[in-house]
mmCIF file with all atom_site columns, C-alpha atoms in Angstrom:
data_model
loop_
_atom_site.group_PDB
_atom_site.id
_atom_site.type_symbol
_atom_site.label_atom_id
_atom_site.label_alt_id
_atom_site.label_comp_id
_atom_site.label_asym_id
_atom_site.label_entity_id
_atom_site.label_seq_id
_atom_site.pdbx_PDB_ins_code
_atom_site.Cartn_x
_atom_site.Cartn_y
_atom_site.Cartn_z
_atom_site.occupancy
_atom_site.B_iso_or_equiv
_atom_site.pdbx_formal_charge
_atom_site.auth_seq_id
_atom_site.auth_comp_id
_atom_site.auth_asym_id
_atom_site.auth_atom_id
_atom_site.pdbx_PDB_model_num
ATOM 1   C CA . MET A 1 1   ? -10.523 -6.787  -19.428 1.00 54.00 ? 1   MET A CA 1
ATOM 2   C CA . ALA A 1 2   ? -13.073 -5.606  -16.861 1.00 65.00 ? 2   ALA A CA 1
ATOM 3   C CA . ASP A 1 3   ? -13.401 -1.930  -16.018 1.00 87.00 ? 3   ASP A CA 1
ATOM 4   C CA . HIS A 1 4   ? -13.409 -2.639  -12.267 1.00 91.00 ? 4   HIS A CA 1
ATOM 5   C CA . GLN A 1 5   ? -11.316 -5.315  -10.613 1.00 95.00 ? 5   GLN A CA 1
ATOM 6   C CA . GLU A 1 6   ? -10.523 -6.171  -7.026  1.00 97.00 ? 6   GLU A CA 1
ATOM 7   C CA . ALA A 1 7   ? -8.049  -8.425  -5.270  1.00 98.00 ? 7   ALA A CA 1
ATOM 8   C CA . SER A 1 8   ? -7.254  -9.006  -1.619  1.00 98.00 ? 8   SER A CA 1
ATOM 9   C CA . VAL A 1 9   ? -4.942  -11.039 0.562   1.00 98.00 ? 9   VAL A CA 1
ATOM 10  C CA . THR A 1 10  ? -4.754  -11.413 4.351   1.00 97.00 ? 10  THR A CA 1
ATOM 11  C CA . LEU A 1 11  ? -1.387  -12.294 5.843   1.00 96.00 ? 11  LEU A CA 1
ATOM 12  C CA . LEU A 1 12  ? 0.081   -12.985 9.258   1.00 95.00 ? 12  LEU A CA 1
ATOM 13  C CA . SER A 1 13  ? 1.593   -9.913  10.842  1.00 94.00 ? 13  SER A CA 1
ATOM 14  C CA . ALA A 1 14  ? 5.177   -11.134 10.508  1.00 94.00 ? 14  ALA A CA 1
ATOM 15  C CA . PRO A 1 15  ? 8.224   -9.693  8.730   1.00 94.00 ? 15  PRO A CA 1
ATOM 16  C CA . ALA A 1 16  ? 8.191   -12.460 6.074   1.00 95.00 ? 16  ALA A CA 1
ATOM 17  C CA . SER A 1 17  ? 4.672   -11.387 5.086   1.00 96.00 ? 17  SER A CA 1
ATOM 18  C CA . VAL A 1 18  ? 5.982   -8.099  3.685   1.00 96.00 ? 18  VAL A CA 1
ATOM 19  C CA . THR A 1 19  ? 7.731   -10.023 0.889   1.00 97.00 ? 19  THR A CA 1
ATOM 20  C CA . THR A 1 20  ? 4.614   -12.133 0.346   1.00 98.00 ? 20  THR A CA 1
ATOM 21  C CA . ALA A 1 21  ? 2.446   -8.997  0.080   1.00 98.00 ? 21  ALA A CA 1
ATOM 22  C CA . ARG A 1 22  ? 4.832   -7.429  -2.417  1.00 97.00 ? 22  ARG A CA 1
ATOM 23  C CA . ARG A 1 23  ? 4.915   -10.592 -4.556  1.00 97.00 ? 23  ARG A CA 1
ATOM 24  C CA . TYR A 1 24  ? 1.117   -10.880 -4.450  1.00 98.00 ? 24  TYR A CA 1
ATOM 25  C CA . VAL A 1 25  ? 0.650   -7.266  -5.569  1.00 97.00 ? 25  VAL A CA 1
ATOM 26  C CA . SER A 1 26  ? 3.245   -7.686  -8.317  1.00 96.00 ? 26  SER A CA 1
ATOM 27  C CA . ASP A 1 27  ? 1.390   -10.730 -9.658  1.00 96.00 ? 27  ASP A CA 1
ATOM 28  C CA . VAL A 1 28  ? -1.992  -8.953  -9.547  1.00 96.00 ? 28  VAL A CA 1
ATOM 29  C CA . LEU A 1 29  ? -0.621  -5.856  -11.281 1.00 94.00 ? 29  LEU A CA 1
ATOM 30  C CA . ALA A 1 30  ? 0.866   -8.027  -14.015 1.00 93.00 ? 30  ALA A CA 1
ATOM 31  C CA . GLU A 1 31  ? -2.544  -9.679  -14.523 1.00 93.00 ? 31  GLU A CA 1
ATOM 32  C CA . TRP A 1 32  ? -4.040  -6.195  -14.776 1.00 91.00 ? 32  TRP A CA 1
ATOM 33  C CA . GLY A 1 33  ? -1.538  -5.130  -17.427 1.00 88.00 ? 33  GLY A CA 1
ATOM 34  C CA . LEU A 1 34  ? 1.244   -3.466  -15.439 1.00 87.00 ? 34  LEU A CA 1
ATOM 35  C CA . PRO A 1 35  ? 4.357   -5.570  -15.958 1.00 83.00 ? 35  PRO A CA 1
ATOM 36  C CA . ALA A 1 36  ? 6.987   -6.033  -13.276 1.00 82.00 ? 36  ALA A CA 1
ATOM 37  C CA . GLY A 1 37  ? 9.854   -3.637  -13.756 1.00 84.00 ? 37  GLY A CA 1
ATOM 38  C CA . ALA A 1 38  ? 7.699   -0.805  -15.107 1.00 84.00 ? 38  ALA A CA 1
ATOM 39  C CA . GLU A 1 39  ? 8.421   2.452   -13.275 1.00 84.00 ? 39  GLU A CA 1
ATOM 40  C CA . ARG A 1 40  ? 4.831   2.689   -12.027 1.00 86.00 ? 40  ARG A CA 1
ATOM 41  C CA . ALA A 1 41  ? 4.950   -0.930  -10.780 1.00 90.00 ? 41  ALA A CA 1
ATOM 42  C CA . ASP A 1 42  ? 8.148   -0.239  -8.840  1.00 91.00 ? 42  ASP A CA 1
ATOM 43  C CA . ALA A 1 43  ? 6.549   2.759   -7.105  1.00 91.00 ? 43  ALA A CA 1
ATOM 44  C CA . VAL A 1 44  ? 3.421   0.756   -6.202  1.00 94.00 ? 44  VAL A CA 1
ATOM 45  C CA . LEU A 1 45  ? 5.503   -2.116  -4.843  1.00 94.00 ? 45  LEU A CA 1
ATOM 46  C CA . LEU A 1 46  ? 7.584   0.226   -2.697  1.00 93.00 ? 46  LEU A CA 1
ATOM 47  C CA . ILE A 1 47  ? 4.391   1.781   -1.306  1.00 94.00 ? 47  ILE A CA 1
ATOM 48  C CA . VAL A 1 48  ? 3.002   -1.700  -0.526  1.00 96.00 ? 48  VAL A CA 1
ATOM 49  C CA . SER A 1 49  ? 6.271   -2.724  1.139   1.00 95.00 ? 49  SER A CA 1
ATOM 50  C CA . GLU A 1 50  ? 6.267   0.363   3.361   1.00 92.00 ? 50  GLU A CA 1
ATOM 51  C CA . LEU A 1 51  ? 2.576   0.034   4.286   1.00 94.00 ? 51  LEU A CA 1
ATOM 52  C CA . ALA A 1 52  ? 2.938   -3.681  5.048   1.00 95.00 ? 52  ALA A CA 1
ATOM 53  C CA . THR A 1 53  ? 6.072   -3.034  7.100   1.00 92.00 ? 53  THR A CA 1
ATOM 54  C CA . ASN A 1 54  ? 4.193   -0.400  9.102   1.00 90.00 ? 54  ASN A CA 1
ATOM 55  C CA . ALA A 1 55  ? 1.336   -2.864  9.696   1.00 91.00 ? 55  ALA A CA 1
ATOM 56  C CA . VAL A 1 56  ? 3.812   -5.425  11.028  1.00 91.00 ? 56  VAL A CA 1
ATOM 57  C CA . LEU A 1 57  ? 6.136   -3.172  13.053  1.00 87.00 ? 57  LEU A CA 1
ATOM 58  C CA . HIS A 1 58  ? 3.945   -0.407  14.420  1.00 79.00 ? 58  HIS A CA 1
ATOM 59  C CA . THR A 1 59  ? 0.922   -2.368  15.672  1.00 73.00 ? 59  THR A CA 1
ATOM 60  C CA . PHE A 1 60  ? 2.951   -3.652  18.615  1.00 69.00 ? 60  PHE A CA 1
ATOM 61  C CA . GLY A 1 61  ? 1.606   -7.188  18.307  1.00 74.00 ? 61  GLY A CA 1
ATOM 62  C CA . GLN A 1 62  ? -2.012  -6.000  18.582  1.00 81.00 ? 62  GLN A CA 1
ATOM 63  C CA . SER A 1 63  ? -2.808  -6.908  14.971  1.00 87.00 ? 63  SER A CA 1
ATOM 64  C CA . PRO A 1 64  ? -2.237  -10.621 14.306  1.00 93.00 ? 64  PRO A CA 1
ATOM 65  C CA . THR A 1 65  ? -2.925  -10.144 10.590  1.00 94.00 ? 65  THR A CA 1
ATOM 66  C CA . PHE A 1 66  ? -3.071  -7.408  7.978   1.00 96.00 ? 66  PHE A CA 1
ATOM 67  C CA . THR A 1 67  ? -4.938  -7.252  4.692   1.00 97.00 ? 67  THR A CA 1
ATOM 68  C CA . VAL A 1 68  ? -3.845  -5.773  1.379   1.00 98.00 ? 68  VAL A CA 1
ATOM 69  C CA . ASP A 1 69  ? -6.708  -4.696  -0.885  1.00 98.00 ? 69  ASP A CA 1
ATOM 70  C CA . LEU A 1 70  ? -6.337  -3.644  -4.511  1.00 97.00 ? 70  LEU A CA 1
ATOM 71  C CA . GLN A 1 71  ? -9.089  -1.959  -6.478  1.00 97.00 ? 71  GLN A CA 1
ATOM 72  C CA . LEU A 1 72  ? -8.680  -0.948  -10.094 1.00 95.00 ? 72  LEU A CA 1
ATOM 73  C CA . ASP A 1 73  ? -11.059 1.308   -11.970 1.00 92.00 ? 73  ASP A CA 1
ATOM 74  C CA . ARG A 1 74  ? -9.636  1.153   -15.467 1.00 81.00 ? 74  ARG A CA 1
ATOM 75  C CA . ASP A 1 75  ? -8.711  4.538   -16.921 1.00 79.00 ? 75  ASP A CA 1
ATOM 76  C CA . GLU A 1 76  ? -9.335  6.161   -13.558 1.00 90.00 ? 76  GLU A CA 1
ATOM 77  C CA . GLN A 1 77  ? -7.453  4.966   -10.495 1.00 94.00 ? 77  GLN A CA 1
ATOM 78  C CA . LEU A 1 78  ? -5.711  2.198   -8.620  1.00 95.00 ? 78  LEU A CA 1
ATOM 79  C CA . ARG A 1 79  ? -6.508  2.040   -4.902  1.00 97.00 ? 79  ARG A CA 1
ATOM 80  C CA . ILE A 1 80  ? -4.234  0.199   -2.509  1.00 97.00 ? 80  ILE A CA 1
ATOM 81  C CA . GLY A 1 81  ? -5.375  -0.344  1.057   1.00 97.00 ? 81  GLY A CA 1
ATOM 82  C CA . VAL A 1 82  ? -3.553  -1.957  3.951   1.00 97.00 ? 82  VAL A CA 1
ATOM 83  C CA . THR A 1 83  ? -5.748  -2.761  6.939   1.00 96.00 ? 83  THR A CA 1
ATOM 84  C CA . ASP A 1 84  ? -4.664  -3.741  10.428  1.00 94.00 ? 84  ASP A CA 1
ATOM 85  C CA . SER A 1 85  ? -6.529  -3.978  13.717  1.00 92.00 ? 85  SER A CA 1
ATOM 86  C CA . HIS A 1 86  ? -4.496  -1.378  15.631  1.00 87.00 ? 86  HIS A CA 1
ATOM 87  C CA . PRO A 1 87  ? -6.403  1.895   16.146  1.00 86.00 ? 87  PRO A CA 1
ATOM 88  C CA . ARG A 1 88  ? -3.405  4.262   16.029  1.00 82.00 ? 88  ARG A CA 1
ATOM 89  C CA . ARG A 1 89  ? -3.143  6.273   12.830  1.00 80.00 ? 89  ARG A CA 1
ATOM 90  C CA . PRO A 1 90  ? 0.216   6.279   11.037  1.00 75.00 ? 90  PRO A CA 1
ATOM 91  C CA . GLN A 1 91  ? 2.571   9.018   12.130  1.00 64.00 ? 91  GLN A CA 1
ATOM 92  C CA . ARG A 1 92  ? 5.781   10.470  10.842  1.00 60.00 ? 92  ARG A CA 1
ATOM 93  C CA . LEU A 1 93  ? 8.446   9.435   13.274  1.00 55.00 ? 93  LEU A CA 1
ATOM 94  C CA . PRO A 1 94  ? 11.544  11.539  13.733  1.00 58.00 ? 94  PRO A CA 1
ATOM 95  C CA . ALA A 1 95  ? 14.311  9.742   11.863  1.00 55.00 ? 95  ALA A CA 1
ATOM 96  C CA . ALA A 1 96  ? 17.819  10.214  13.083  1.00 53.00 ? 96  ALA A CA 1
ATOM 97  C CA . VAL A 1 97  ? 20.463  10.350  10.383  1.00 49.00 ? 97  VAL A CA 1
ATOM 98  C CA . GLN A 1 98  ? 21.896  6.961   11.344  1.00 47.00 ? 98  GLN A CA 1
ATOM 99  C CA . GLN A 1 99  ? 18.546  5.341   12.129  1.00 52.00 ? 99  GLN A CA 1
ATOM 100 C CA . ASP A 1 100 ? 17.316  2.609   9.771   1.00 55.00 ? 100 ASP A CA 1
ATOM 101 C CA . ASN A 1 101 ? 13.605  3.235   10.312  1.00 57.00 ? 101 ASN A CA 1
ATOM 102 C CA . GLY A 1 102 ? 11.140  6.070   10.745  1.00 57.00 ? 102 GLY A CA 1
ATOM 103 C CA . ARG A 1 103 ? 11.012  7.151   7.103   1.00 66.00 ? 103 ARG A CA 1
ATOM 104 C CA . GLY A 1 104 ? 8.194   4.903   5.821   1.00 75.00 ? 104 GLY A CA 1
ATOM 105 C CA . MET A 1 105 ? 5.388   7.469   5.841   1.00 79.00 ? 105 MET A CA 1
ATOM 106 C CA . VAL A 1 106 ? 7.668   10.093  4.303   1.00 84.00 ? 106 VAL A CA 1
ATOM 107 C CA . ILE A 1 107 ? 8.478   7.686   1.456   1.00 84.00 ? 107 ILE A CA 1
ATOM 108 C CA . ILE A 1 108 ? 4.799   6.732   1.020   1.00 89.00 ? 108 ILE A CA 1
ATOM 109 C CA . ARG A 1 109 ? 3.642   10.354  0.956   1.00 89.00 ? 109 ARG A CA 1
ATOM 110 C CA . TRP A 1 110 ? 6.364   11.376  -1.482  1.00 90.00 ? 110 TRP A CA 1
ATOM 111 C CA . LEU A 1 111 ? 5.739   8.499   -3.916  1.00 89.00 ? 111 LEU A CA 1
ATOM 112 C CA . THR A 1 112 ? 1.990   9.078   -3.728  1.00 92.00 ? 112 THR A CA 1
ATOM 113 C CA . ALA A 1 113 ? 2.308   12.812  -4.414  1.00 92.00 ? 113 ALA A CA 1
ATOM 114 C CA . GLU A 1 114 ? 4.907   12.231  -7.155  1.00 91.00 ? 114 GLU A CA 1
ATOM 115 C CA . SER A 1 115 ? 2.421   9.912   -8.889  1.00 89.00 ? 115 SER A CA 1
ATOM 116 C CA . GLY A 1 116 ? -0.417  12.443  -8.611  1.00 92.00 ? 116 GLY A CA 1
ATOM 117 C CA . GLY A 1 117 ? -2.211  10.387  -5.985  1.00 95.00 ? 117 GLY A CA 1
ATOM 118 C CA . ARG A 1 118 ? -3.563  10.889  -2.511  1.00 95.00 ? 118 ARG A CA 1
ATOM 119 C CA . LEU A 1 119 ? -3.349  9.188   0.873   1.00 94.00 ? 119 LEU A CA 1
ATOM 120 C CA . SER A 1 120 ? -6.210  8.706   3.310   1.00 94.00 ? 120 SER A CA 1
ATOM 121 C CA . VAL A 1 121 ? -6.817  6.749   6.497   1.00 94.00 ? 121 VAL A CA 1
ATOM 122 C CA . THR A 1 122 ? -10.211 5.307   7.391   1.00 95.00 ? 122 THR A CA 1
ATOM 123 C CA . PRO A 1 123 ? -11.230 3.552   10.605  1.00 95.00 ? 123 PRO A CA 1
ATOM 124 C CA . THR A 1 124 ? -12.611 0.034   10.393  1.00 94.00 ? 124 THR A CA 1
ATOM 125 C CA . ALA A 1 125 ? -15.777 -1.139  12.156  1.00 94.00 ? 125 ALA A CA 1
ATOM 126 C CA . GLU A 1 126 ? -13.600 -3.421  14.303  1.00 92.00 ? 126 GLU A CA 1
ATOM 127 C CA . GLY A 1 127 ? -11.520 -0.524  15.666  1.00 92.00 ? 127 GLY A CA 1
ATOM 128 C CA . GLY A 1 128 ? -8.531  -0.751  13.353  1.00 93.00 ? 128 GLY A CA 1
ATOM 129 C CA . LYS A 1 129 ? -7.691  1.312   10.295  1.00 95.00 ? 129 LYS A CA 1
ATOM 130 C CA . THR A 1 130 ? -7.049  1.133   6.569   1.00 96.00 ? 130 THR A CA 1
ATOM 131 C CA . VAL A 1 131 ? -4.378  3.282   4.977   1.00 95.00 ? 131 VAL A CA 1
ATOM 132 C CA . TRP A 1 132 ? -5.490  3.961   1.400   1.00 97.00 ? 132 TRP A CA 1
ATOM 133 C CA . ILE A 1 133 ? -3.388  5.165   -1.485  1.00 97.00 ? 133 ILE A CA 1
ATOM 134 C CA . ALA A 1 134 ? -5.244  6.245   -4.631  1.00 96.00 ? 134 ALA A CA 1
ATOM 135 C CA . LEU A 1 135 ? -3.143  6.634   -7.768  1.00 94.00 ? 135 LEU A CA 1
ATOM 136 C CA . PRO A 1 136 ? -4.226  7.758   -11.221 1.00 93.00 ? 136 PRO A CA 1
ATOM 137 C CA . TRP A 1 137 ? -4.374  4.836   -13.642 1.00 88.00 ? 137 TRP A CA 1
ATOM 138 C CA . LYS A 1 138 ? -4.422  5.044   -17.399 1.00 75.00 ? 138 LYS A CA 1
ATOM 139 C CA . VAL A 1 139 ? -4.144  2.068   -19.714 1.00 58.00 ? 139 VAL A CA 1
ATOM 140 C CA . ALA A 1 140 ? -1.481  3.995   -21.645 1.00 57.00 ? 140 ALA A CA 1
ATOM 141 C CA . ASP A 1 141 ? 0.670   4.087   -18.462 1.00 54.00 ? 141 ASP A CA 1
ATOM 142 C CA . CYS A 1 142 ? 0.886   0.303   -18.526 1.00 58.00 ? 142 CYS A CA 1
ATOM 143 C CA . SER A 1 143 ? 2.468   -0.214  -21.908 1.00 50.00 ? 143 SER A CA 1
#
């Protein structure tokens, strides 16, 4: 297996695409040695779901598509990036107790920190942004 691998998919900015993004990432992770159902895989898939949901819901129709990028440096890190064309950086929204949304970034930050990773946001040349999650990756974690 290669020491560096990359995968990417661009999807329409629609609610159904969140499921497609999650399935795509699950398939790629399995190819890279992280089977579905592994604790680490579940955390990555939840992060992808939340990032994709944010790209669909919080771009206010200004991003017709979003892209999910995966980069694996074996025995170092897994990077997950979700790019959209809306310039606004992700924000923590106040979540009322009975509100169903507004917790995505809190969940992403918590899962990232719990996994020993880090979150960053970079602007794109086209005026949008990519939200990156970098997580430690060891081959031993995948067994």
